[in-house]
PDB file of C-alpha atoms in Angstrom:
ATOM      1  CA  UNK A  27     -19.294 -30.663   3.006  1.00  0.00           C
ATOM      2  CA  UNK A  28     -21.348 -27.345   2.078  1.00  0.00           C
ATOM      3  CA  UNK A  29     -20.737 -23.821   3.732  1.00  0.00           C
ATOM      4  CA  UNK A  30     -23.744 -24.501   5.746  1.00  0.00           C
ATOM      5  CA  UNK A  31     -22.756 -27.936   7.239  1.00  0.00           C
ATOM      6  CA  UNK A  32     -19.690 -26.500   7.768  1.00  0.00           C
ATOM      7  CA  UNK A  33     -20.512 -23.718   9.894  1.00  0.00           C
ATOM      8  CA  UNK A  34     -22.006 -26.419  12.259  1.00  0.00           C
ATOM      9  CA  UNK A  35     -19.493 -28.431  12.258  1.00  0.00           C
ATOM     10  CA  UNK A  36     -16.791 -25.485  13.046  1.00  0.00           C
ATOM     11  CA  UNK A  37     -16.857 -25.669  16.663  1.00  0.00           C
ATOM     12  CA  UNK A  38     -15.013 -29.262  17.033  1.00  0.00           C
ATOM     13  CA  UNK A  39     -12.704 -28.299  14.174  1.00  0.00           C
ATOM     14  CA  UNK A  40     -11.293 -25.244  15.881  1.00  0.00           C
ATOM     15  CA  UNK A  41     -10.879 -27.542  19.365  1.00  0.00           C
ATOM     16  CA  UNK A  42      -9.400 -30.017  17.501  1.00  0.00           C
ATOM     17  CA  UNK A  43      -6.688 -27.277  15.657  1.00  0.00           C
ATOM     18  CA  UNK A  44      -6.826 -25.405  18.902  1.00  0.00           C
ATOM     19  CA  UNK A  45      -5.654 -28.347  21.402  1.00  0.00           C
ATOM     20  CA  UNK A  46      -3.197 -28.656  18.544  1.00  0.00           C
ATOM     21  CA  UNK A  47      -1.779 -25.320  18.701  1.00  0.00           C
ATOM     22  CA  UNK A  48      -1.580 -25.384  22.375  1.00  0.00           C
ATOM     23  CA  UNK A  49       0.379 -28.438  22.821  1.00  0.00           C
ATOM     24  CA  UNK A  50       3.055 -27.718  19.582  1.00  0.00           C
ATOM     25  CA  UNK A  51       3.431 -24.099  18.587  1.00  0.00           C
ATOM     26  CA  UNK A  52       6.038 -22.268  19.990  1.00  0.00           C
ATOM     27  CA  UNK A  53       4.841 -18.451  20.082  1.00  0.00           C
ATOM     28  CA  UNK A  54       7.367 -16.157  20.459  1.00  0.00           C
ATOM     29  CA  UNK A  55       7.480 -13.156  23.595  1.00  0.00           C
ATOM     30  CA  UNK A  56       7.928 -10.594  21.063  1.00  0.00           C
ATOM     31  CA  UNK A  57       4.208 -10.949  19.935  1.00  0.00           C
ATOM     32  CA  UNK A  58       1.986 -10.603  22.918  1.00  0.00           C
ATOM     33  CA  UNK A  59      -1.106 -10.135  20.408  1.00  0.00           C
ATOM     34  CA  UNK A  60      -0.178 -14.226  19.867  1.00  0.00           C
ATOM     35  CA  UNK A  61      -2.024 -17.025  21.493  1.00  0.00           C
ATOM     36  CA  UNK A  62      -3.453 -20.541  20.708  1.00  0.00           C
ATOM     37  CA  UNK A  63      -6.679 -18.684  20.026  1.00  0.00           C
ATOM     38  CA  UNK A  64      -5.995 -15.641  18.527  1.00  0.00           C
ATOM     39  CA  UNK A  65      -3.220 -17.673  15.945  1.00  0.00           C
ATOM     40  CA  UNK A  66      -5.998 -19.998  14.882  1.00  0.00           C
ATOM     41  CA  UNK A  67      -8.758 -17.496  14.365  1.00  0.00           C
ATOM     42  CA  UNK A  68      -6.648 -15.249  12.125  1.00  0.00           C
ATOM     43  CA  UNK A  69      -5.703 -18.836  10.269  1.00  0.00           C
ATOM     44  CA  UNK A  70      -9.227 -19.905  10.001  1.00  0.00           C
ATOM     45  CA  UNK A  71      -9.828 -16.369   8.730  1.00  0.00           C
ATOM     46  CA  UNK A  72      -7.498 -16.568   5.699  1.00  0.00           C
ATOM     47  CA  UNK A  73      -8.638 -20.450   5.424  1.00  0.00           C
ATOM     48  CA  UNK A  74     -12.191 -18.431   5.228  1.00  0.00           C
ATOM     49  CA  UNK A  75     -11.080 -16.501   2.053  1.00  0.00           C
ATOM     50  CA  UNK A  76     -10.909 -13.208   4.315  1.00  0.00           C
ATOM     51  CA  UNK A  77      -7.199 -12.543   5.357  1.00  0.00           C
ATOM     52  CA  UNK A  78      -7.280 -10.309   8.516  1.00  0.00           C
ATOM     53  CA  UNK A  79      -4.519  -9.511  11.297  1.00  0.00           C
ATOM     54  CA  UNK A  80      -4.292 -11.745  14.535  1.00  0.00           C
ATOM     55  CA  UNK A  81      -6.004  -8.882  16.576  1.00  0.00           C
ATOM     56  CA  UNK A  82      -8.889  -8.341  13.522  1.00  0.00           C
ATOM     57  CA  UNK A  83      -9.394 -12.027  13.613  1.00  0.00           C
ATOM     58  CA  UNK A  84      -9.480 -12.157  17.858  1.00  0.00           C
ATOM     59  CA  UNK A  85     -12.935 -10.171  17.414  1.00  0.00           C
ATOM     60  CA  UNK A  86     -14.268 -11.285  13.870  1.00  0.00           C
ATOM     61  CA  UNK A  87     -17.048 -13.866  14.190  1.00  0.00           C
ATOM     62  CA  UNK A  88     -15.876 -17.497  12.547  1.00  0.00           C
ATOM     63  CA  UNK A  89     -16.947 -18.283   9.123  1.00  0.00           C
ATOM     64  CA  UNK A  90     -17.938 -21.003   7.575  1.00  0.00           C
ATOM     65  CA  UNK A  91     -14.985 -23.271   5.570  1.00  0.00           C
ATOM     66  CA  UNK A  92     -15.833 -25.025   2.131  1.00  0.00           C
ATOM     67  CA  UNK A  93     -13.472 -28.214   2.187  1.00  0.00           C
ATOM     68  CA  UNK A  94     -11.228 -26.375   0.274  1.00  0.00           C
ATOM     69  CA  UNK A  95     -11.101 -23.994   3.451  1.00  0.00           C
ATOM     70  CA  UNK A  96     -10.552 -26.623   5.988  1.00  0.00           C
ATOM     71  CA  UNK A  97      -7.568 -28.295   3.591  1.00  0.00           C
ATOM     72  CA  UNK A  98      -6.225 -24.767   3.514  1.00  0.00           C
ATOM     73  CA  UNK A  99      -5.970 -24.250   7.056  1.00  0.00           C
ATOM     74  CA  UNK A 100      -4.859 -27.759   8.075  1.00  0.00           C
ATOM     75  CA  UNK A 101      -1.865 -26.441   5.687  1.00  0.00           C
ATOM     76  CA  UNK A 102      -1.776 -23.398   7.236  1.00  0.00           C
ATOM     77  CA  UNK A 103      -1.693 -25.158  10.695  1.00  0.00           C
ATOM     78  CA  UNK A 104       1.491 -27.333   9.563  1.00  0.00           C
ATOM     79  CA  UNK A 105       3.531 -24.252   8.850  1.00  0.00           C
ATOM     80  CA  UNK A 106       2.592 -22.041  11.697  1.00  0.00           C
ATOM     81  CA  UNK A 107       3.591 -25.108  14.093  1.00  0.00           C
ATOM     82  CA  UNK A 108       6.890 -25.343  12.000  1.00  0.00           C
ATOM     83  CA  UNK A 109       7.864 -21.700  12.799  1.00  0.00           C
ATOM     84  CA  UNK A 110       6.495 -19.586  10.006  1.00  0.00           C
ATOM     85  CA  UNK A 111       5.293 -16.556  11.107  1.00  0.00           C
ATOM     86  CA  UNK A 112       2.164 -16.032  11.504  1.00  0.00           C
ATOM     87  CA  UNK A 113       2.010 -12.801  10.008  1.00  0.00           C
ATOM     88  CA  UNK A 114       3.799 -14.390   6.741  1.00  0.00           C
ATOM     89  CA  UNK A 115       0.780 -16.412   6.937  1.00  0.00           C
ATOM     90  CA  UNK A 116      -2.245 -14.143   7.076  1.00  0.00           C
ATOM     91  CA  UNK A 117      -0.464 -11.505   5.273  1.00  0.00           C
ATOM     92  CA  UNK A 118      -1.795  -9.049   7.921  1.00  0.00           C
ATOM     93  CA  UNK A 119      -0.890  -7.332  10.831  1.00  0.00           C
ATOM     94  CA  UNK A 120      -1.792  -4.831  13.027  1.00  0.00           C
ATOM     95  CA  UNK A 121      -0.076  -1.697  14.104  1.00  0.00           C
ATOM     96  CA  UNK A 122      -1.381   0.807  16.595  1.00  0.00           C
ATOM     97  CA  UNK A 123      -4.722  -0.230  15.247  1.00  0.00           C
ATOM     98  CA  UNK A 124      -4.371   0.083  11.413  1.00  0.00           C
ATOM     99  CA  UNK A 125      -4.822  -3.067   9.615  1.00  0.00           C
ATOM    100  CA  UNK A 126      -1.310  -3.446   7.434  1.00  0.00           C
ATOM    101  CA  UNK A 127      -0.147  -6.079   4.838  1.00  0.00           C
ATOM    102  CA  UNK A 128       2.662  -8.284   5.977  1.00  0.00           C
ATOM    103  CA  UNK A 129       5.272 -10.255   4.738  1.00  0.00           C
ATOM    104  CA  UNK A 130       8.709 -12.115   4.204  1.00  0.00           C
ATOM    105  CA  UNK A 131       9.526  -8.630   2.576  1.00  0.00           C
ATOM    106  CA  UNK A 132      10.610  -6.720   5.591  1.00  0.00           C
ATOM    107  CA  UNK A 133      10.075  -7.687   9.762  1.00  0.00           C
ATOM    108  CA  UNK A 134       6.540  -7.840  10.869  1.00  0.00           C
ATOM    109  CA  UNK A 135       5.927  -5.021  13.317  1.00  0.00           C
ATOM    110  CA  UNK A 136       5.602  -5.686  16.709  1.00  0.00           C
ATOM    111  CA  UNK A 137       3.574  -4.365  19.446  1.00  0.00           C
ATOM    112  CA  UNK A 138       6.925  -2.801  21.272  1.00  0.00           C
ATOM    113  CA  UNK A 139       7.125  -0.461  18.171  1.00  0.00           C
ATOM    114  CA  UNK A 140       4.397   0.836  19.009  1.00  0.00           C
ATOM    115  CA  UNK A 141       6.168   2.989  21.839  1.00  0.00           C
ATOM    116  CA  UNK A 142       8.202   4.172  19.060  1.00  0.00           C
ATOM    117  CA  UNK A 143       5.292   5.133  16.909  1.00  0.00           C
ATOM    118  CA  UNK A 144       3.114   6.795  20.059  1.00  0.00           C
ATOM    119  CA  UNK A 145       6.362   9.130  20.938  1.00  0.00           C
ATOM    120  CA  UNK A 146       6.455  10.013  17.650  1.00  0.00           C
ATOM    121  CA  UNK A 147       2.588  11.305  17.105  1.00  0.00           C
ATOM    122  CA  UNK A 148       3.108  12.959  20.613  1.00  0.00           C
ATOM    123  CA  UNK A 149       6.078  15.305  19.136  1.00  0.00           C
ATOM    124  CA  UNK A 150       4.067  15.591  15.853  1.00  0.00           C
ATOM    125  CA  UNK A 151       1.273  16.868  17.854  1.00  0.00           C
ATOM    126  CA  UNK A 152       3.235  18.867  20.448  1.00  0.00           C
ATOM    127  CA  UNK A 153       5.128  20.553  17.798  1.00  0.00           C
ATOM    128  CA  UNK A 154       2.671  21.316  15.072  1.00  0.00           C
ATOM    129  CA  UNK A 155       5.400  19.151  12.983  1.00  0.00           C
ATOM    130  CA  UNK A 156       3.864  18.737   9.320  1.00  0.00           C
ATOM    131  CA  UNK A 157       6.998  17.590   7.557  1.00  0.00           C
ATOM    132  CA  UNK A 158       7.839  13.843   9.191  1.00  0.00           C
ATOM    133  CA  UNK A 159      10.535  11.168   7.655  1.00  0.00           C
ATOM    134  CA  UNK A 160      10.596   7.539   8.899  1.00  0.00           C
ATOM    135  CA  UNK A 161      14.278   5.872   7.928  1.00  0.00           C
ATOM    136  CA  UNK A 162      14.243   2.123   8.015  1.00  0.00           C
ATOM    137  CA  UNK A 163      10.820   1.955   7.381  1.00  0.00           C
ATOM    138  CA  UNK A 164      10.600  -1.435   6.587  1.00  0.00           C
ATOM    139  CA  UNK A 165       6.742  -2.782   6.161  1.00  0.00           C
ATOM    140  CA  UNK A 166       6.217   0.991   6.571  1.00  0.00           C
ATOM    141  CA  UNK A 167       4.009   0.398   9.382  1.00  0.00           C
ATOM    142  CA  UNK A 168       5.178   3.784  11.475  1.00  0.00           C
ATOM    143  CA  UNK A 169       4.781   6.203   8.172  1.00  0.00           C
ATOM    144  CA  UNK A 170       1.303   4.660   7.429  1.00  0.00           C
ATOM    145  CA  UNK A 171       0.555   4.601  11.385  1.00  0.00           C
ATOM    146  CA  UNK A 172       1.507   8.388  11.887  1.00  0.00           C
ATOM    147  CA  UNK A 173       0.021   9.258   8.464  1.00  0.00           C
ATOM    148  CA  UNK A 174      -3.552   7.684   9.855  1.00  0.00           C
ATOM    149  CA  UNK A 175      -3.467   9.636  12.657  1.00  0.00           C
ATOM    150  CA  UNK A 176      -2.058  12.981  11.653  1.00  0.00           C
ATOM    151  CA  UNK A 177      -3.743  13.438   8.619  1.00  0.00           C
ATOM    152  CA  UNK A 178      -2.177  17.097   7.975  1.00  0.00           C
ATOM    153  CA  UNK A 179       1.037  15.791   7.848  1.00  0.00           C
ATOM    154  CA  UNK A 180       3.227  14.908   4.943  1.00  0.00           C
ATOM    155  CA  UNK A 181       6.198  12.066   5.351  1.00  0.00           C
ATOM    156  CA  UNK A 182       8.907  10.784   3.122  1.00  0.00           C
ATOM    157  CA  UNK A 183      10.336   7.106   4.423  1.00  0.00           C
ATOM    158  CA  UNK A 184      12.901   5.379   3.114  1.00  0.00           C
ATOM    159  CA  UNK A 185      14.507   1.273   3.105  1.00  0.00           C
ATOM    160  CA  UNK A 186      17.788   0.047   1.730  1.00  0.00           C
ATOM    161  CA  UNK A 187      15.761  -2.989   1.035  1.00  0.00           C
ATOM    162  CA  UNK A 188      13.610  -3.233  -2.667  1.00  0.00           C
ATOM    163  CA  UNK A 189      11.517  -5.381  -0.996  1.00  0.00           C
ATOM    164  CA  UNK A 190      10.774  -3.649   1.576  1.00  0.00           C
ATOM    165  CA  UNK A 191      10.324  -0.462  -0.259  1.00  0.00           C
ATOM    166  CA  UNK A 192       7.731  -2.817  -2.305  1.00  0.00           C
ATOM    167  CA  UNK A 193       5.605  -3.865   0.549  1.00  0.00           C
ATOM    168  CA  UNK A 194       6.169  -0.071   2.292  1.00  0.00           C
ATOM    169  CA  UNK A 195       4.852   1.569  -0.931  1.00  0.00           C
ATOM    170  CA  UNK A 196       1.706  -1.309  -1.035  1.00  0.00           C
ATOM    171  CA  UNK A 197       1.055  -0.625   2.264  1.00  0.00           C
ATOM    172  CA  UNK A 198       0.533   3.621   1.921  1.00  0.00           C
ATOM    173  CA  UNK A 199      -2.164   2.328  -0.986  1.00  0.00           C
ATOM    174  CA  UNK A 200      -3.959  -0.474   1.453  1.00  0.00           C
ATOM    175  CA  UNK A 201      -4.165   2.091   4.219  1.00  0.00           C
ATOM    176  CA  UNK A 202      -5.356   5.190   2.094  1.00  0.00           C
ATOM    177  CA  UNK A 203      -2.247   7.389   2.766  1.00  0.00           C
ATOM    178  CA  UNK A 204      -0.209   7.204  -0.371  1.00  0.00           C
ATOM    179  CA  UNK A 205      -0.863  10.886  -1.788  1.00  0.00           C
ATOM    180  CA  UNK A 206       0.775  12.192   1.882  1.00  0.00           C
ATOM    181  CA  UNK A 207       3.457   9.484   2.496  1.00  0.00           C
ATOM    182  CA  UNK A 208       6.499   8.925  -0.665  1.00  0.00           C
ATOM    183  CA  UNK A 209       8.614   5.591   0.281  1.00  0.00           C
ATOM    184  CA  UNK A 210      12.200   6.126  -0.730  1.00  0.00           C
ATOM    185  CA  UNK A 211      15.040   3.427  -1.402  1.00  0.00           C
ATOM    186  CA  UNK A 212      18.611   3.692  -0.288  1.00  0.00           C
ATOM    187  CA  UNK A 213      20.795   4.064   2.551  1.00  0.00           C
ATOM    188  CA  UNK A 214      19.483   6.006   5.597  1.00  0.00           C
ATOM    189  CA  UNK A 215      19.533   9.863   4.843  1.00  0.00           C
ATOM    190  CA  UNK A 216      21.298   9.062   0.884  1.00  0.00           C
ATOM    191  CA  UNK A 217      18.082   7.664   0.018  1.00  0.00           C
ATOM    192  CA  UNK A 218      16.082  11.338   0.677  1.00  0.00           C
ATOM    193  CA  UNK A 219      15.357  14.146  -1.164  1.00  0.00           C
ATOM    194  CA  UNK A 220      17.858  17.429  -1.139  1.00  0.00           C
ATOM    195  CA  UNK A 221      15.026  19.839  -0.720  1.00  0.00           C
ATOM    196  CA  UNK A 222      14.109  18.308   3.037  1.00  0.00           C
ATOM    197  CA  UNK A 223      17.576  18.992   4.120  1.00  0.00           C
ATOM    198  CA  UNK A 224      16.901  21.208   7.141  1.00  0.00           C
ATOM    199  CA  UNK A 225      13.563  21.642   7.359  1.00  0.00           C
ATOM    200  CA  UNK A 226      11.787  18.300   9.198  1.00  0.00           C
ATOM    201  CA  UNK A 227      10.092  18.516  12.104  1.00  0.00           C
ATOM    202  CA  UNK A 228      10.359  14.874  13.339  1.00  0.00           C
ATOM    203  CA  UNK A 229      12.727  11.976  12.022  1.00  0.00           C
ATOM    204  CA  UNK A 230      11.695   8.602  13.034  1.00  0.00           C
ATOM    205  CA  UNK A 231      13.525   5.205  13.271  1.00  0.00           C
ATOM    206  CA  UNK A 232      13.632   1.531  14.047  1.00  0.00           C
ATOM    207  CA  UNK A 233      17.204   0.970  13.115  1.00  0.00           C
ATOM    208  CA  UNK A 234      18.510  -2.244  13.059  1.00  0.00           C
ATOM    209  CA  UNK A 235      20.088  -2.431  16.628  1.00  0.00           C
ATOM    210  CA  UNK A 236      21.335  -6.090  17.338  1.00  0.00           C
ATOM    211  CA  UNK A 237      25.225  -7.047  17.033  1.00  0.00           C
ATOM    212  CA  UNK A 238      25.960  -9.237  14.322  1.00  0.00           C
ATOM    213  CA  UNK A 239      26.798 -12.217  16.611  1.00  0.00           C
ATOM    214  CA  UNK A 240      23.425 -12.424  18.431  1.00  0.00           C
ATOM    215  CA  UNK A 241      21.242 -12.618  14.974  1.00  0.00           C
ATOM    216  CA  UNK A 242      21.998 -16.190  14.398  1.00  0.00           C
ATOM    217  CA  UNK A 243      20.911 -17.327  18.166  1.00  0.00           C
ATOM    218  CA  UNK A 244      17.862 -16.035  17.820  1.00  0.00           C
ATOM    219  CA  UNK A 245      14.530 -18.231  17.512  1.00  0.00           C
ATOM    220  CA  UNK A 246      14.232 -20.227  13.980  1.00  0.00           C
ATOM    221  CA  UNK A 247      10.800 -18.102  13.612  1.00  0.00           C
ATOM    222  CA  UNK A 248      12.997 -14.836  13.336  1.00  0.00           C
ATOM    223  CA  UNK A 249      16.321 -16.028  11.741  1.00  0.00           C
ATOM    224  CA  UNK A 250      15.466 -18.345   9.177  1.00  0.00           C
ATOM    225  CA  UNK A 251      12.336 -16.168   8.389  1.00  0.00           C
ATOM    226  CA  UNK A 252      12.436 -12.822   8.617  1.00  0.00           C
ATOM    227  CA  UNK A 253      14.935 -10.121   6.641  1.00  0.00           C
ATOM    228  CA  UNK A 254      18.313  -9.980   8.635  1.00  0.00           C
ATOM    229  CA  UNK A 255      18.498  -6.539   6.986  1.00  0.00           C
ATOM    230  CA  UNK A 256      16.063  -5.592   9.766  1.00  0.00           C
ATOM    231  CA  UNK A 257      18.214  -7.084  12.856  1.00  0.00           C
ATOM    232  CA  UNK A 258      21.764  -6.553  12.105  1.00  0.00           C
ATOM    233  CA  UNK A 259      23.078  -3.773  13.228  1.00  0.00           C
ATOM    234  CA  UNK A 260      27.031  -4.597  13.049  1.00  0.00           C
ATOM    235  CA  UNK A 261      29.423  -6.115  15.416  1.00  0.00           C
ATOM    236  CA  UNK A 262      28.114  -4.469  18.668  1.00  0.00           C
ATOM    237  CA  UNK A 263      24.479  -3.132  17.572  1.00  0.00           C
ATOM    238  CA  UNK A 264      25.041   0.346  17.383  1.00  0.00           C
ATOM    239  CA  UNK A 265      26.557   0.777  13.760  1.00  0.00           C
ATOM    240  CA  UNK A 266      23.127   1.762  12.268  1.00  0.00           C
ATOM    241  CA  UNK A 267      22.139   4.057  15.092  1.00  0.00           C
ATOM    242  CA  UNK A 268      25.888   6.120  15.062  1.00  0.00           C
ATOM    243  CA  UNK A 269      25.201   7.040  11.494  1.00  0.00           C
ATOM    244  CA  UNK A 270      21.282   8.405  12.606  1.00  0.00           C
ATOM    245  CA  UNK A 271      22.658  10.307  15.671  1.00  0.00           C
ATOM    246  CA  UNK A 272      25.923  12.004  13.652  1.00  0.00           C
ATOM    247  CA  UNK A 273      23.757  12.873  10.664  1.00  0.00           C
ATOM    248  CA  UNK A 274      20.206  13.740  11.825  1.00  0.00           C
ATOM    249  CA  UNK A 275      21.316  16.937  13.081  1.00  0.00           C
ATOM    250  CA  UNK A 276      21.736  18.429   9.455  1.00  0.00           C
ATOM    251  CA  UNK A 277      18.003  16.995   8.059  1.00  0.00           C
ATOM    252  CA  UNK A 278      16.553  18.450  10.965  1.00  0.00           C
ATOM    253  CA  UNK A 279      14.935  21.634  11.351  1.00  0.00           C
ATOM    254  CA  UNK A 280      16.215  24.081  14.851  1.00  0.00           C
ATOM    255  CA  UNK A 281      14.116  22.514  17.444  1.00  0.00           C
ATOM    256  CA  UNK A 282      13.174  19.546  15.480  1.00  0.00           C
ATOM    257  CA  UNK A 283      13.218  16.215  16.925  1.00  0.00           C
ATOM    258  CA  UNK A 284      14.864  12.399  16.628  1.00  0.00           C
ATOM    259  CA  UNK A 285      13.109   9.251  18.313  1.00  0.00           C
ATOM    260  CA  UNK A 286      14.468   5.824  17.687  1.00  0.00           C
ATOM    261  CA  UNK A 287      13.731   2.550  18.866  1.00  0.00           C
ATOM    262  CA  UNK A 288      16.804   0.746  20.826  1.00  0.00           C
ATOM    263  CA  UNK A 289      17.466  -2.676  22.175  1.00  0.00           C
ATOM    264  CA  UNK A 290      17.522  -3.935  26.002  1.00  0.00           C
ATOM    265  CA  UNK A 291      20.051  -2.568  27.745  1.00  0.00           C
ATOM    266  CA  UNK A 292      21.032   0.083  25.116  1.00  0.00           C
ATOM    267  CA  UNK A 293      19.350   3.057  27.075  1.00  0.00           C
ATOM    268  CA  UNK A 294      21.630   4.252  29.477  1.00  0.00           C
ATOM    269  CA  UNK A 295      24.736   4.380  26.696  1.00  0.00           C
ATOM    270  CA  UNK A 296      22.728   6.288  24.358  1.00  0.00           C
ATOM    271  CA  UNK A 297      21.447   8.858  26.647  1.00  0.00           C
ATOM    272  CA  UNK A 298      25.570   9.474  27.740  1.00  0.00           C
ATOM    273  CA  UNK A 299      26.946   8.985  24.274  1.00  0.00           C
ATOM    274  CA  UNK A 300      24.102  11.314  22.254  1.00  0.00           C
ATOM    275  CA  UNK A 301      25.094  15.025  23.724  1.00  0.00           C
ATOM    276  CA  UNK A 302      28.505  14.176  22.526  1.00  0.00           C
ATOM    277  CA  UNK A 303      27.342  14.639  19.263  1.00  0.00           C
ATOM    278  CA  UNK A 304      27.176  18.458  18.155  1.00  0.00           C
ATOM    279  CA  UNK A 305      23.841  19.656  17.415  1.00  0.00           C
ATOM    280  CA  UNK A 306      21.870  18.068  20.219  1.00  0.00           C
ATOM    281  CA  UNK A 307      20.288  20.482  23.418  1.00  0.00           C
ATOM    282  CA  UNK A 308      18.172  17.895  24.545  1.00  0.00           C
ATOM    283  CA  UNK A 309      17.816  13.840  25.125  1.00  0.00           C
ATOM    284  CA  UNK A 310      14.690  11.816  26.686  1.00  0.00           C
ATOM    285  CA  UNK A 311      14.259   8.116  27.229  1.00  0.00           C
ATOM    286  CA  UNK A 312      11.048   6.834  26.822  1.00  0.00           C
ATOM    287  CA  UNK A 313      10.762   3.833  28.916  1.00  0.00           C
ATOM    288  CA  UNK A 314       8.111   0.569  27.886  1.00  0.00           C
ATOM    289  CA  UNK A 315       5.575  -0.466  31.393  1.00  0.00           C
ATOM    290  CA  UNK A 316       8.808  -2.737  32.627  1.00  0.00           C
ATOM    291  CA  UNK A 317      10.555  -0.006  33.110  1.00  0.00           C
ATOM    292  CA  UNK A 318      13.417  -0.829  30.296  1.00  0.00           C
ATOM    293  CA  UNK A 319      14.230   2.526  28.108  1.00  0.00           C
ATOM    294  CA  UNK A 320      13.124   1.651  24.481  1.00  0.00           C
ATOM    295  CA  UNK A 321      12.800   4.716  23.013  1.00  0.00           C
ATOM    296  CA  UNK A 322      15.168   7.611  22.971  1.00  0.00           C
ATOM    297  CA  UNK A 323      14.340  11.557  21.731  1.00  0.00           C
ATOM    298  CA  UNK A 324      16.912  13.716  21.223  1.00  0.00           C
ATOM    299  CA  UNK A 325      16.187  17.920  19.622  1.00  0.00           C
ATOM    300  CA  UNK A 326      18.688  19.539  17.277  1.00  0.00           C
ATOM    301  CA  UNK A 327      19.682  22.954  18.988  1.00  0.00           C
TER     302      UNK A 327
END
């Protein structure tokens, strides 16, 4: 089959795959951006030779397959029904609208993270913050986001994880930020430079916040795929997130700020437990359109 008869003959191939998808793949809450639809056009894409994200491919016309093409996304159709993630697939995926590489390497952002990364620009913006660190960065996606849309800023972000520190680093070069944004390896604050000691305006975070137990129940798609690194956060959750609240306070500028990403339910402890901490005059949840407090900002005094 040539490009050209294949183009025509596209339509019954994606309702075929499509009727598929609907009936077998099980697509997970966490990505909204996820549908029948959406999943197959960002598989046809890569089947097409042009990898994009699931919410490039939801508004990028179809293209053609070669038979090659249509072998390659019947493959990619086999996995994605038995729980690979989609974003493992396409090696794309989106974050507050900048196209990002993706990967086993470190979790695939999701679209909740982006309340993290929003609060962030906001105290970027409302501070005249230039100096910004992101600490589990993981696929990087919040340096590269805020680096996108502040271009006058300058951010260091760090991973325990080598391979995520791989994919972070290739993902400042795909998004045209890597002479502002320097990706770091080691643990949390250890893995920084001396010289920023004191003197950053905003310190971001998606910590791993979910206890130790829980990991293992979760869906096949997220345990048996994705970096545990990025979930575990030690018996009860809140190991990671201790060690951010106790130690920000010295990296941190007077009047600088901390926002972090927490888990359901979390919000209410971390708003009682933070001003217990010295160094903290002020703590804000930021709550998601449910109502449920995702986000919480606290400023050194």
């Amino acid at each position: 089959m040539t490009a050209t008869t294949a183009e025509a003959a596209a339509p019954p191939l994606f309702e075929r795959h499509l009727a598929r998808l609907d009936a077998e793949a099980a697509i997970l809450p966490d990505h909204p951006e996820e549908t029948p639809e959406s999943t197959l056009r960002a598989l046809w894409a890569v089947a097409a030779g042009t990898p994009l994200s699931v919410a490039a491919a939801s508004v990028a016309p179809l293209r053609p397959l070669t038979d090659e093409g249509e072998r390659l996304l019947g493959a990619l159709m086999e996995r994605r029904i038995a729980g690979s993630p989609l974003g493992h697939l396409t090696g794309r995926q989106s974050f507050m609208g900048v196209e990002l590489l993706a990967g086993p390497e470190a979790l695939v952002p999701r679209v909740e993270t982006e309340i993290l990364g929003r609060t962030a620009l906001d105290l970027v913006r409302t501070t005249e913050g230039s100096l910004v660190v992101d600490l589990c960065t993981g696929a990087g996606n919040l340096a590269a986001a805020v680096a996108v849309a502040a271009p006058r800023v300058t951010l260091h972000a760090a991973d325990l994880s080598t391979a995520a520190v791989g994919l972070a680093r290739a993902n400042m070069v795909f998004t045209g930020v890597a002479d502002r944004v320097t990706v770091h390896e080691g643990d949390l604050f250890d893995a920084l430079p001396a010289e920023l000691r004191g003197g950053v305006d905003v310190l971001i975070c998606n910590p791993p916040y979910i206890s130790s137990a829980r990991v293992g129940e979760m869906a096949a798609e997220i345990s048996e795929h994705e970096p545990r690194m990025a979930f575990d956060g030690g018996s009860l959750g809140l190991s990671i997130v201790s060690r951010l609240v106790q130690e920000a306070p010295d990296w941190l500028r007077p009047g600088g700020w901390l926002c972090f990403e927490i888990g359901l339910g979390q919000g209410s402890y971390w708003q009682k437990r933070i001003p217990r901490f010295p160094g903290w005059d002020v703590v804000e949840p930021v709550e998601d359109d449910e109502g449920n407090i995702r986000v919480i900002t606290a400023r050194r005094s």
